PDB file of C-alpha atoms in Angstrom:
ATOM      1  CA  MET A  12      64.857 186.060 109.893  1.00  0.00           C
ATOM      2  CA  THR A  13      62.997 187.839 107.086  1.00  0.00           C
ATOM      3  CA  ASP A  14      62.147 191.503 107.688  1.00  0.00           C
ATOM      4  CA  PHE A  15      58.486 190.927 108.407  1.00  0.00           C
ATOM      5  CA  ASN A  16      57.412 194.473 107.592  1.00  0.00           C
ATOM      6  CA  SER A  17      58.850 194.115 104.089  1.00  0.00           C
ATOM      7  CA  ILE A  18      56.332 191.404 103.131  1.00  0.00           C
ATOM      8  CA  PRO A  19      53.632 192.856 100.819  1.00  0.00           C
ATOM      9  CA  ARG A  20      50.321 193.555 102.546  1.00  0.00           C
ATOM     10  CA  VAL A  21      47.204 195.576 101.807  1.00  0.00           C
ATOM     11  CA  GLU A  22      45.415 197.312 104.662  1.00  0.00           C
ATOM     12  CA  ILE A  23      41.881 196.114 105.302  1.00  0.00           C
ATOM     13  CA  SER A  24      41.523 195.368 109.004  1.00  0.00           C
ATOM     14  CA  HIS A  25      40.720 197.686 111.893  1.00  0.00           C
ATOM     15  CA  THR A  26      43.702 196.871 114.063  1.00  0.00           C
ATOM     16  CA  PRO A  27      44.868 196.603 116.730  1.00  0.00           C
ATOM     17  CA  THR A  28      41.714 194.857 117.916  1.00  0.00           C
ATOM     18  CA  PRO A  29      41.130 195.240 121.671  1.00  0.00           C
ATOM     19  CA  ILE A  30      41.754 192.747 124.424  1.00  0.00           C
ATOM     20  CA  ASP A  31      38.703 192.873 126.688  1.00  0.00           C
ATOM     21  CA  CYS A  32      38.255 191.542 130.210  1.00  0.00           C
ATOM     22  CA  ALA A  33      35.291 189.217 130.775  1.00  0.00           C
ATOM     23  CA  PRO A  34      34.622 189.592 134.522  1.00  0.00           C
ATOM     24  CA  ARG A  35      31.243 187.840 134.772  1.00  0.00           C
ATOM     25  CA  LEU A  36      32.415 184.896 132.665  1.00  0.00           C
ATOM     26  CA  SER A  37      35.635 184.768 134.693  1.00  0.00           C
ATOM     27  CA  LYS A  38      33.668 184.533 137.939  1.00  0.00           C
ATOM     28  CA  GLU A  39      31.538 181.734 136.472  1.00  0.00           C
ATOM     29  CA  LEU A  40      34.574 179.697 135.370  1.00  0.00           C
ATOM     30  CA  GLY A  41      37.043 180.438 138.180  1.00  0.00           C
ATOM     31  CA  CYS A  42      39.676 181.633 135.704  1.00  0.00           C
ATOM     32  CA  ASN A  43      40.570 185.113 134.477  1.00  0.00           C
ATOM     33  CA  ILE A  44      39.223 185.272 130.922  1.00  0.00           C
ATOM     34  CA  PHE A  45      40.428 187.884 128.442  1.00  0.00           C
ATOM     35  CA  ILE A  46      39.015 188.138 124.912  1.00  0.00           C
ATOM     36  CA  LYS A  47      41.102 189.154 121.894  1.00  0.00           C
ATOM     37  CA  ARG A  48      38.375 190.750 119.780  1.00  0.00           C
ATOM     38  CA  ASP A  49      39.222 189.651 116.249  1.00  0.00           C
ATOM     39  CA  ASP A  50      35.500 189.655 115.599  1.00  0.00           C
ATOM     40  CA  CYS A  51      36.123 193.422 115.345  1.00  0.00           C
ATOM     41  CA  THR A  52      38.522 193.451 112.386  1.00  0.00           C
ATOM     42  CA  GLY A  53      35.980 195.494 110.439  1.00  0.00           C
ATOM     43  CA  LEU A  54      35.527 193.829 107.063  1.00  0.00           C
ATOM     44  CA  ALA A  55      32.004 192.476 106.465  1.00  0.00           C
ATOM     45  CA  SER A  56      31.208 192.125 110.207  1.00  0.00           C
ATOM     46  CA  GLY A  57      34.782 191.121 111.035  1.00  0.00           C
ATOM     47  CA  GLY A  58      36.638 187.904 111.748  1.00  0.00           C
ATOM     48  CA  ASN A  59      40.030 186.288 111.566  1.00  0.00           C
ATOM     49  CA  LYS A  60      40.067 185.848 107.789  1.00  0.00           C
ATOM     50  CA  THR A  61      40.434 189.607 107.296  1.00  0.00           C
ATOM     51  CA  ARG A  62      43.996 189.489 108.621  1.00  0.00           C
ATOM     52  CA  LYS A  63      44.846 186.630 106.253  1.00  0.00           C
ATOM     53  CA  LEU A  64      43.296 188.403 103.293  1.00  0.00           C
ATOM     54  CA  GLU A  65      45.592 191.390 103.765  1.00  0.00           C
ATOM     55  CA  TYR A  66      48.511 189.216 102.636  1.00  0.00           C
ATOM     56  CA  LEU A  67      46.567 187.088 100.147  1.00  0.00           C
ATOM     57  CA  LEU A  68      45.155 190.170  98.389  1.00  0.00           C
ATOM     58  CA  ALA A  69      48.615 191.708  98.176  1.00  0.00           C
ATOM     59  CA  ASP A  70      49.881 188.527  96.507  1.00  0.00           C
ATOM     60  CA  ALA A  71      46.867 188.406  94.174  1.00  0.00           C
ATOM     61  CA  LYS A  72      47.387 192.045  93.141  1.00  0.00           C
ATOM     62  CA  ASN A  73      51.100 191.426  92.562  1.00  0.00           C
ATOM     63  CA  GLN A  74      50.150 188.594  90.209  1.00  0.00           C
ATOM     64  CA  GLY A  75      47.727 190.785  88.284  1.00  0.00           C
ATOM     65  CA  ALA A  76      44.633 188.873  89.377  1.00  0.00           C
ATOM     66  CA  ASP A  77      41.181 190.128  88.417  1.00  0.00           C
ATOM     67  CA  THR A  78      39.199 187.340  90.085  1.00  0.00           C
ATOM     68  CA  LEU A  79      39.345 185.655  93.489  1.00  0.00           C
ATOM     69  CA  ILE A  80      38.282 182.030  93.779  1.00  0.00           C
ATOM     70  CA  THR A  81      37.928 180.211  97.083  1.00  0.00           C
ATOM     71  CA  ILE A  82      36.298 177.162  98.660  1.00  0.00           C
ATOM     72  CA  GLY A  83      34.259 176.647 101.817  1.00  0.00           C
ATOM     73  CA  GLY A  84      31.136 175.281 103.416  1.00  0.00           C
ATOM     74  CA  LEU A  85      27.832 176.920 102.540  1.00  0.00           C
ATOM     75  CA  GLN A  86      28.042 179.178 105.619  1.00  0.00           C
ATOM     76  CA  SER A  87      31.778 179.864 105.311  1.00  0.00           C
ATOM     77  CA  ASN A  88      32.981 182.941 107.222  1.00  0.00           C
ATOM     78  CA  HIS A  89      36.073 182.912 105.033  1.00  0.00           C
ATOM     79  CA  ALA A  90      33.979 183.040 101.859  1.00  0.00           C
ATOM     80  CA  ARG A  91      31.983 185.993 103.213  1.00  0.00           C
ATOM     81  CA  GLN A  92      35.127 188.001 103.976  1.00  0.00           C
ATOM     82  CA  THR A  93      36.744 187.028 100.655  1.00  0.00           C
ATOM     83  CA  ALA A  94      33.660 188.251  98.789  1.00  0.00           C
ATOM     84  CA  ALA A  95      33.781 191.535 100.704  1.00  0.00           C
ATOM     85  CA  ALA A  96      37.500 191.987 100.039  1.00  0.00           C
ATOM     86  CA  ALA A  97      36.956 191.334  96.332  1.00  0.00           C
ATOM     87  CA  ALA A  98      34.235 193.985  96.275  1.00  0.00           C
ATOM     88  CA  LYS A  99      36.469 196.454  98.126  1.00  0.00           C
ATOM     89  CA  PHE A 100      39.311 196.039  95.623  1.00  0.00           C
ATOM     90  CA  GLY A 101      37.147 195.854  92.491  1.00  0.00           C
ATOM     91  CA  LEU A 102      37.782 192.171  91.793  1.00  0.00           C
ATOM     92  CA  ASN A 103      35.387 189.470  90.686  1.00  0.00           C
ATOM     93  CA  CYS A 104      34.690 186.699  93.182  1.00  0.00           C
ATOM     94  CA  GLU A 105      33.776 183.062  92.591  1.00  0.00           C
ATOM     95  CA  LEU A 106      32.768 181.107  95.715  1.00  0.00           C
ATOM     96  CA  ILE A 107      32.706 177.313  95.619  1.00  0.00           C
ATOM     97  CA  LEU A 108      30.459 176.416  98.539  1.00  0.00           C
ATOM     98  CA  GLN A 109      29.623 172.874  99.567  1.00  0.00           C
ATOM     99  CA  GLU A 110      26.644 171.534 101.487  1.00  0.00           C
ATOM    100  CA  VAL A 111      27.388 170.511 105.101  1.00  0.00           C
ATOM    101  CA  ALA A 112      25.902 167.245 106.364  1.00  0.00           C
ATOM    102  CA  GLY A 113      23.815 167.585 109.507  1.00  0.00           C
ATOM    103  CA  SER A 114      23.305 171.349 109.198  1.00  0.00           C
ATOM    104  CA  PRO A 115      19.939 172.927 110.164  1.00  0.00           C
ATOM    105  CA  LYS A 116      17.120 172.871 107.600  1.00  0.00           C
ATOM    106  CA  GLN A 117      15.643 176.316 108.201  1.00  0.00           C
ATOM    107  CA  ASN A 118      17.500 179.511 107.166  1.00  0.00           C
ATOM    108  CA  TYR A 119      20.802 177.712 106.483  1.00  0.00           C
ATOM    109  CA  SER A 120      20.650 178.029 102.707  1.00  0.00           C
ATOM    110  CA  SER A 121      19.420 181.610 102.519  1.00  0.00           C
ATOM    111  CA  ASN A 122      20.434 183.572 105.621  1.00  0.00           C
ATOM    112  CA  GLY A 123      23.658 184.343 107.516  1.00  0.00           C
ATOM    113  CA  ASN A 124      26.849 184.343 105.479  1.00  0.00           C
ATOM    114  CA  ILE A 125      25.195 183.197 102.258  1.00  0.00           C
ATOM    115  CA  LEU A 126      22.937 186.271 102.278  1.00  0.00           C
ATOM    116  CA  LEU A 127      25.993 188.506 102.667  1.00  0.00           C
ATOM    117  CA  ASP A 128      27.856 186.681  99.879  1.00  0.00           C
ATOM    118  CA  HIS A 129      25.060 187.660  97.503  1.00  0.00           C
ATOM    119  CA  LEU A 130      25.087 191.260  98.730  1.00  0.00           C
ATOM    120  CA  PHE A 131      28.816 191.520  98.021  1.00  0.00           C
ATOM    121  CA  GLY A 132      28.162 190.431  94.435  1.00  0.00           C
ATOM    122  CA  ALA A 133      29.924 187.069  94.515  1.00  0.00           C
ATOM    123  CA  SER A 134      29.076 184.311  92.045  1.00  0.00           C
ATOM    124  CA  ILE A 135      28.185 181.206  94.034  1.00  0.00           C
ATOM    125  CA  HIS A 136      28.853 177.669  92.840  1.00  0.00           C
ATOM    126  CA  ARG A 137      26.872 175.389  95.139  1.00  0.00           C
ATOM    127  CA  LEU A 138      28.213 171.841  95.367  1.00  0.00           C
ATOM    128  CA  SER A 139      26.611 168.717  96.781  1.00  0.00           C
ATOM    129  CA  LEU A 140      28.290 166.535  99.376  1.00  0.00           C
ATOM    130  CA  ASP A 141      29.562 164.062  96.781  1.00  0.00           C
ATOM    131  CA  GLN A 142      31.290 166.633  94.568  1.00  0.00           C
ATOM    132  CA  ASP A 143      35.035 167.302  94.798  1.00  0.00           C
ATOM    133  CA  CYS A 144      35.663 170.982  95.590  1.00  0.00           C
ATOM    134  CA  ASP A 145      39.351 170.967  94.618  1.00  0.00           C
ATOM    135  CA  GLU A 146      38.590 169.318  91.294  1.00  0.00           C
ATOM    136  CA  TYR A 147      35.817 171.830  90.635  1.00  0.00           C
ATOM    137  CA  ALA A 148      38.128 174.735  91.519  1.00  0.00           C
ATOM    138  CA  SER A 149      40.843 173.475  89.191  1.00  0.00           C
ATOM    139  CA  LYS A 150      38.357 173.196  86.325  1.00  0.00           C
ATOM    140  CA  LEU A 151      36.949 176.669  87.047  1.00  0.00           C
ATOM    141  CA  MET A 152      40.463 178.155  87.070  1.00  0.00           C
ATOM    142  CA  SER A 153      41.187 176.618  83.667  1.00  0.00           C
ATOM    143  CA  GLU A 154      37.903 177.823  82.185  1.00  0.00           C
ATOM    144  CA  MET A 155      38.507 181.361  83.360  1.00  0.00           C
ATOM    145  CA  LYS A 156      42.034 181.445  81.963  1.00  0.00           C
ATOM    146  CA  VAL A 157      40.710 180.310  78.572  1.00  0.00           C
ATOM    147  CA  LYS A 158      38.336 183.289  78.707  1.00  0.00           C
ATOM    148  CA  GLY A 159      41.276 185.634  79.279  1.00  0.00           C
ATOM    149  CA  LYS A 160      40.697 186.103  82.998  1.00  0.00           C
ATOM    150  CA  HIS A 161      43.416 186.105  85.649  1.00  0.00           C
ATOM    151  CA  PRO A 162      42.034 184.098  88.583  1.00  0.00           C
ATOM    152  CA  TYR A 163      43.756 183.721  91.950  1.00  0.00           C
ATOM    153  CA  LEU A 164      42.900 180.669  94.037  1.00  0.00           C
ATOM    154  CA  ILE A 165      42.739 181.213  97.800  1.00  0.00           C
ATOM    155  CA  PRO A 166      42.886 177.950  99.783  1.00  0.00           C
ATOM    156  CA  VAL A 167      40.199 176.883 102.246  1.00  0.00           C
ATOM    157  CA  GLY A 168      40.228 179.313 105.172  1.00  0.00           C
ATOM    158  CA  GLY A 169      43.007 181.335 103.562  1.00  0.00           C
ATOM    159  CA  SER A 170      45.309 178.893 105.323  1.00  0.00           C
ATOM    160  CA  ASP A 171      48.620 178.678 103.521  1.00  0.00           C
ATOM    161  CA  GLU A 172      52.039 180.219 104.165  1.00  0.00           C
ATOM    162  CA  ILE A 173      50.846 183.578 102.838  1.00  0.00           C
ATOM    163  CA  GLY A 174      47.497 183.831 104.619  1.00  0.00           C
ATOM    164  CA  SER A 175      49.000 182.632 107.898  1.00  0.00           C
ATOM    165  CA  LEU A 176      51.187 185.738 107.949  1.00  0.00           C
ATOM    166  CA  GLY A 177      48.110 187.614 109.154  1.00  0.00           C
ATOM    167  CA  TYR A 178      48.411 185.785 112.460  1.00  0.00           C
ATOM    168  CA  VAL A 179      52.153 186.220 112.673  1.00  0.00           C
ATOM    169  CA  ARG A 180      51.255 189.900 112.679  1.00  0.00           C
ATOM    170  CA  CYS A 181      48.486 189.304 115.231  1.00  0.00           C
ATOM    171  CA  ALA A 182      50.892 187.526 117.593  1.00  0.00           C
ATOM    172  CA  LYS A 183      53.165 190.569 117.549  1.00  0.00           C
ATOM    173  CA  GLU A 184      50.132 192.772 118.220  1.00  0.00           C
ATOM    174  CA  ILE A 185      49.021 190.633 121.178  1.00  0.00           C
ATOM    175  CA  LEU A 186      52.475 190.626 122.774  1.00  0.00           C
ATOM    176  CA  LYS A 187      52.698 194.418 122.463  1.00  0.00           C
ATOM    177  CA  GLN A 188      49.257 194.838 124.064  1.00  0.00           C
ATOM    178  CA  LEU A 189      50.112 192.488 126.934  1.00  0.00           C
ATOM    179  CA  ARG A 190      53.305 194.433 127.647  1.00  0.00           C
ATOM    180  CA  GLU A 191      51.417 197.730 127.606  1.00  0.00           C
ATOM    181  CA  GLN A 192      48.660 196.370 129.843  1.00  0.00           C
ATOM    182  CA  GLU A 193      51.197 194.625 132.100  1.00  0.00           C
ATOM    183  CA  THR A 194      49.195 191.413 131.816  1.00  0.00           C
ATOM    184  CA  LYS A 195      50.676 187.923 131.967  1.00  0.00           C
ATOM    185  CA  ILE A 196      48.803 185.295 129.975  1.00  0.00           C
ATOM    186  CA  ASP A 197      49.159 181.612 130.903  1.00  0.00           C
ATOM    187  CA  ARG A 198      47.527 180.212 127.774  1.00  0.00           C
ATOM    188  CA  ILE A 199      45.885 181.265 124.507  1.00  0.00           C
ATOM    189  CA  ILE A 200      42.836 179.284 123.369  1.00  0.00           C
ATOM    190  CA  LEU A 201      41.231 179.456 119.931  1.00  0.00           C
ATOM    191  CA  ALA A 202      39.124 177.484 117.483  1.00  0.00           C
ATOM    192  CA  THR A 203      41.281 175.571 115.003  1.00  0.00           C
ATOM    193  CA  GLY A 204      40.072 174.245 111.650  1.00  0.00           C
ATOM    194  CA  SER A 205      42.001 174.944 108.449  1.00  0.00           C
ATOM    195  CA  ALA A 206      45.073 175.564 110.684  1.00  0.00           C
ATOM    196  CA  GLY A 207      46.258 178.948 109.412  1.00  0.00           C
ATOM    197  CA  THR A 208      45.251 180.990 112.442  1.00  0.00           C
ATOM    198  CA  GLN A 209      46.903 178.674 114.959  1.00  0.00           C
ATOM    199  CA  ALA A 210      49.990 178.098 112.803  1.00  0.00           C
ATOM    200  CA  GLY A 211      50.464 181.819 112.132  1.00  0.00           C
ATOM    201  CA  LEU A 212      49.950 182.733 115.773  1.00  0.00           C
ATOM    202  CA  LEU A 213      52.522 180.160 116.875  1.00  0.00           C
ATOM    203  CA  ALA A 214      55.000 181.329 114.233  1.00  0.00           C
ATOM    204  CA  GLY A 215      54.630 184.897 115.474  1.00  0.00           C
ATOM    205  CA  LEU A 216      55.158 183.863 119.091  1.00  0.00           C
ATOM    206  CA  ILE A 217      58.230 181.820 118.121  1.00  0.00           C
ATOM    207  CA  ALA A 218      59.605 184.745 116.113  1.00  0.00           C
ATOM    208  CA  ASP A 219      59.329 186.972 119.199  1.00  0.00           C
ATOM    209  CA  ASN A 220      60.759 184.328 121.551  1.00  0.00           C
ATOM    210  CA  SER A 221      57.480 183.936 123.443  1.00  0.00           C
ATOM    211  CA  ASN A 222      56.673 180.632 125.127  1.00  0.00           C
ATOM    212  CA  ILE A 223      52.963 181.284 125.743  1.00  0.00           C
ATOM    213  CA  PRO A 224      51.194 177.934 125.102  1.00  0.00           C
ATOM    214  CA  VAL A 225      48.484 177.906 122.446  1.00  0.00           C
ATOM    215  CA  LEU A 226      45.652 175.367 122.585  1.00  0.00           C
ATOM    216  CA  GLY A 227      43.460 174.859 119.537  1.00  0.00           C
ATOM    217  CA  ILE A 228      39.967 173.481 120.131  1.00  0.00           C
ATOM    218  CA  ASN A 229      39.207 171.438 117.011  1.00  0.00           C
ATOM    219  CA  VAL A 230      36.080 172.151 114.981  1.00  0.00           C
ATOM    220  CA  SER A 231      36.352 169.498 112.281  1.00  0.00           C
ATOM    221  CA  ARG A 232      38.728 166.604 112.980  1.00  0.00           C
ATOM    222  CA  LEU A 233      40.427 164.371 115.538  1.00  0.00           C
ATOM    223  CA  GLU A 234      43.283 165.613 117.701  1.00  0.00           C
ATOM    224  CA  LYS A 235      46.077 163.701 115.974  1.00  0.00           C
ATOM    225  CA  GLU A 236      45.005 164.800 112.500  1.00  0.00           C
ATOM    226  CA  GLN A 237      44.578 168.446 113.512  1.00  0.00           C
ATOM    227  CA  THR A 238      47.884 168.560 115.367  1.00  0.00           C
ATOM    228  CA  GLU A 239      49.687 167.194 112.310  1.00  0.00           C
ATOM    229  CA  LEU A 240      47.912 169.704 110.039  1.00  0.00           C
ATOM    230  CA  VAL A 241      48.883 172.675 112.219  1.00  0.00           C
ATOM    231  CA  ASP A 242      52.440 171.424 112.722  1.00  0.00           C
ATOM    232  CA  SER A 243      52.987 171.004 108.979  1.00  0.00           C
ATOM    233  CA  LEU A 244      51.749 174.507 108.185  1.00  0.00           C
ATOM    234  CA  LEU A 245      53.651 176.035 111.104  1.00  0.00           C
ATOM    235  CA  ARG A 246      56.896 174.600 109.762  1.00  0.00           C
ATOM    236  CA  ARG A 247      56.193 176.018 106.294  1.00  0.00           C
ATOM    237  CA  VAL A 248      55.448 179.456 107.751  1.00  0.00           C
ATOM    238  CA  LEU A 249      58.674 179.394 109.766  1.00  0.00           C
ATOM    239  CA  LEU A 250      60.632 178.485 106.637  1.00  0.00           C
ATOM    240  CA  LYS A 251      59.003 181.387 104.768  1.00  0.00           C
ATOM    241  CA  LEU A 252      60.204 183.672 107.572  1.00  0.00           C
ATOM    242  CA  ASN A 253      63.694 182.127 107.464  1.00  0.00           C
ATOM    243  CA  ILE A 254      63.294 180.755 110.984  1.00  0.00           C
ATOM    244  CA  ASP A 255      64.504 177.286 111.972  1.00  0.00           C
ATOM    245  CA  GLU A 256      61.516 174.956 111.484  1.00  0.00           C
ATOM    246  CA  LYS A 257      62.768 172.767 114.362  1.00  0.00           C
ATOM    247  CA  LEU A 258      61.450 175.465 116.704  1.00  0.00           C
ATOM    248  CA  ALA A 259      57.974 174.108 115.884  1.00  0.00           C
ATOM    249  CA  SER A 260      58.707 170.959 117.892  1.00  0.00           C
ATOM    250  CA  GLU A 261      56.386 170.473 120.871  1.00  0.00           C
ATOM    251  CA  ARG A 262      54.585 173.775 120.252  1.00  0.00           C
ATOM    252  CA  VAL A 263      51.346 172.485 118.681  1.00  0.00           C
ATOM    253  CA  PHE A 264      48.522 171.387 120.991  1.00  0.00           C
ATOM    254  CA  THR A 265      44.948 170.660 119.924  1.00  0.00           C
ATOM    255  CA  ASN A 266      41.904 169.103 121.573  1.00  0.00           C
ATOM    256  CA  GLY A 267      39.362 167.118 119.559  1.00  0.00           C
ATOM    257  CA  ASP A 268      36.795 166.499 122.310  1.00  0.00           C
ATOM    258  CA  TYR A 269      34.328 169.262 121.493  1.00  0.00           C
ATOM    259  CA  TYR A 270      33.484 169.362 117.780  1.00  0.00           C
ATOM    260  CA  GLY A 271      30.725 166.758 118.028  1.00  0.00           C
ATOM    261  CA  GLU A 272      29.639 164.713 115.012  1.00  0.00           C
ATOM    262  CA  SER A 273      31.489 166.808 112.447  1.00  0.00           C
ATOM    263  CA  TYR A 274      32.187 170.300 111.120  1.00  0.00           C
ATOM    264  CA  GLY A 275      29.243 172.681 111.346  1.00  0.00           C
ATOM    265  CA  VAL A 276      26.985 170.260 113.210  1.00  0.00           C
ATOM    266  CA  PRO A 277      25.624 171.829 116.401  1.00  0.00           C
ATOM    267  CA  THR A 278      26.397 170.450 119.857  1.00  0.00           C
ATOM    268  CA  GLN A 279      24.494 171.124 123.062  1.00  0.00           C
ATOM    269  CA  SER A 280      27.646 172.405 124.755  1.00  0.00           C
ATOM    270  CA  MET A 281      28.133 174.907 121.906  1.00  0.00           C
ATOM    271  CA  VAL A 282      24.556 176.173 122.239  1.00  0.00           C
ATOM    272  CA  SER A 283      25.065 176.577 125.993  1.00  0.00           C
ATOM    273  CA  ALA A 284      28.384 178.411 125.514  1.00  0.00           C
ATOM    274  CA  VAL A 285      26.889 180.829 122.973  1.00  0.00           C
ATOM    275  CA  LYS A 286      23.938 181.588 125.274  1.00  0.00           C
ATOM    276  CA  GLN A 287      26.147 182.032 128.341  1.00  0.00           C
ATOM    277  CA  CYS A 288      28.569 184.439 126.653  1.00  0.00           C
ATOM    278  CA  ALA A 289      25.652 186.444 125.301  1.00  0.00           C
ATOM    279  CA  SER A 290      23.858 186.672 128.657  1.00  0.00           C
ATOM    280  CA  LEU A 291      26.966 187.160 130.824  1.00  0.00           C
ATOM    281  CA  GLU A 292      29.094 189.453 128.648  1.00  0.00           C
ATOM    282  CA  GLY A 293      26.938 190.689 125.758  1.00  0.00           C
ATOM    283  CA  LEU A 294      29.376 188.774 123.557  1.00  0.00           C
ATOM    284  CA  LEU A 295      28.256 187.038 120.360  1.00  0.00           C
ATOM    285  CA  LEU A 296      30.039 183.826 119.388  1.00  0.00           C
ATOM    286  CA  ASP A 297      29.309 181.700 116.335  1.00  0.00           C
ATOM    287  CA  PRO A 298      27.917 178.152 116.047  1.00  0.00           C
ATOM    288  CA  VAL A 299      30.755 176.602 114.025  1.00  0.00           C
ATOM    289  CA  TYR A 300      34.025 177.909 115.483  1.00  0.00           C
ATOM    290  CA  THR A 301      34.048 180.141 118.545  1.00  0.00           C
ATOM    291  CA  GLY A 302      30.983 178.521 120.125  1.00  0.00           C
ATOM    292  CA  LYS A 303      32.660 175.114 120.151  1.00  0.00           C
ATOM    293  CA  ALA A 304      36.015 176.575 121.216  1.00  0.00           C
ATOM    294  CA  MET A 305      34.377 178.391 124.123  1.00  0.00           C
ATOM    295  CA  ALA A 306      32.509 175.211 125.082  1.00  0.00           C
ATOM    296  CA  GLY A 307      35.903 173.516 125.324  1.00  0.00           C
ATOM    297  CA  LEU A 308      37.413 176.350 127.356  1.00  0.00           C
ATOM    298  CA  MET A 309      34.461 176.279 129.774  1.00  0.00           C
ATOM    299  CA  ASP A 310      34.642 172.523 130.262  1.00  0.00           C
ATOM    300  CA  LEU A 311      38.413 172.535 130.815  1.00  0.00           C
ATOM    301  CA  CYS A 312      38.037 175.288 133.431  1.00  0.00           C
ATOM    302  CA  ARG A 313      35.175 173.560 135.230  1.00  0.00           C
ATOM    303  CA  LYS A 314      37.075 170.275 135.339  1.00  0.00           C
ATOM    304  CA  LYS A 315      40.111 172.216 136.621  1.00  0.00           C
ATOM    305  CA  ILE A 316      42.214 170.814 133.788  1.00  0.00           C
ATOM    306  CA  ILE A 317      42.976 174.496 133.311  1.00  0.00           C
ATOM    307  CA  GLU A 318      44.301 175.552 136.688  1.00  0.00           C
ATOM    308  CA  PRO A 319      41.959 177.853 138.673  1.00  0.00           C
ATOM    309  CA  GLU A 320      42.837 181.565 138.565  1.00  0.00           C
ATOM    310  CA  SER A 321      44.815 181.068 135.339  1.00  0.00           C
ATOM    311  CA  ASN A 322      44.924 184.010 132.933  1.00  0.00           C
ATOM    312  CA  ILE A 323      43.407 182.772 129.673  1.00  0.00           C
ATOM    313  CA  LEU A 324      43.303 184.737 126.423  1.00  0.00           C
ATOM    314  CA  PHE A 325      40.489 183.552 124.156  1.00  0.00           C
ATOM    315  CA  LEU A 326      41.018 184.530 120.517  1.00  0.00           C
ATOM    316  CA  HIS A 327      37.583 185.472 119.189  1.00  0.00           C
ATOM    317  CA  THR A 328      37.805 184.714 115.473  1.00  0.00           C
ATOM    318  CA  GLY A 329      34.375 186.147 114.616  1.00  0.00           C
ATOM    319  CA  GLY A 330      31.579 184.481 112.673  1.00  0.00           C
ATOM    320  CA  SER A 331      28.494 185.814 114.436  1.00  0.00           C
ATOM    321  CA  ALA A 332      26.780 186.334 111.053  1.00  0.00           C
ATOM    322  CA  GLY A 333      26.419 182.552 111.021  1.00  0.00           C
ATOM    323  CA  LEU A 334      24.045 182.709 113.997  1.00  0.00           C
ATOM    324  CA  PHE A 335      21.240 183.783 111.676  1.00  0.00           C
ATOM    325  CA  ALA A 336      21.619 180.576 109.662  1.00  0.00           C
ATOM    326  CA  TYR A 337      21.320 178.522 112.857  1.00  0.00           C
ATOM    327  CA  GLN A 338      18.211 180.250 114.246  1.00  0.00           C
ATOM    328  CA  GLN A 339      16.467 176.870 114.429  1.00  0.00           C
ATOM    329  CA  ILE A 340      18.770 175.555 117.171  1.00  0.00           C
ATOM    330  CA  PHE A 341      18.608 178.685 119.338  1.00  0.00           C
TER     331      PHE A 341
END
């Protein structure tokens, strides 16, 4: 196995993030709920992308990049944190942001993450639903190179073999905290979309010989498609770490029952989950990722698909800035 600490990384995040108990929510659901607070990673109101950017920025700097380019939806949490990281390291930032079908009409185009993107000084390229983001990014990369720039393209969600290393590191952090707190976790639950967080977390658990199951609650696609996406990336991360990719077999579990019509489109169960966590624990979730993941966790507990009194660790991946773009539905 590769010496993990030898992999280049810049320090951005406020880590280790705490693992909090959620006693009132636990009583409501009949399970013992713990929250891994990766909404507290520090950069630009926090979130999971900060951990990924520590490795992506190191790679960009090693390649002599002067500009970061990335892709996302108009209210992308990843884009917001990328813009902040670019500002922190004195780099230019080009955000290719696409409209999201079915999103709210009020506030969505001017508040939340998009407001913060502007504050961080990013240049925003706003694409319609029928435009191809990858094609646009490729053209923008070429144009910038012609102008003598050195752009670095970060994939959607920062989810490639490099970005996923942030959650290999997080897995090691979680296992250390659980040992110190003498807490046994039966399952980890998180929102899964571009796959890097779940794949990295699983790779880190595999690297440390941990068999804790990880369930991803899908935010954008069907179970089969998401499982295949995570499995493929997990295998690539394991190969990068010089770990046998066959160890990925039967480790990827996702659930596609809770994302609703499509990515970013509100569901009633998400609204209820966000309101309940706020009123029971003073905990802010987001409408696109953690709100839907928590809605899934709540339903699985109430249906006793998750065994009562189980110890569940919910990975809070941040995104509460997006609430202000969804004011209409709350």
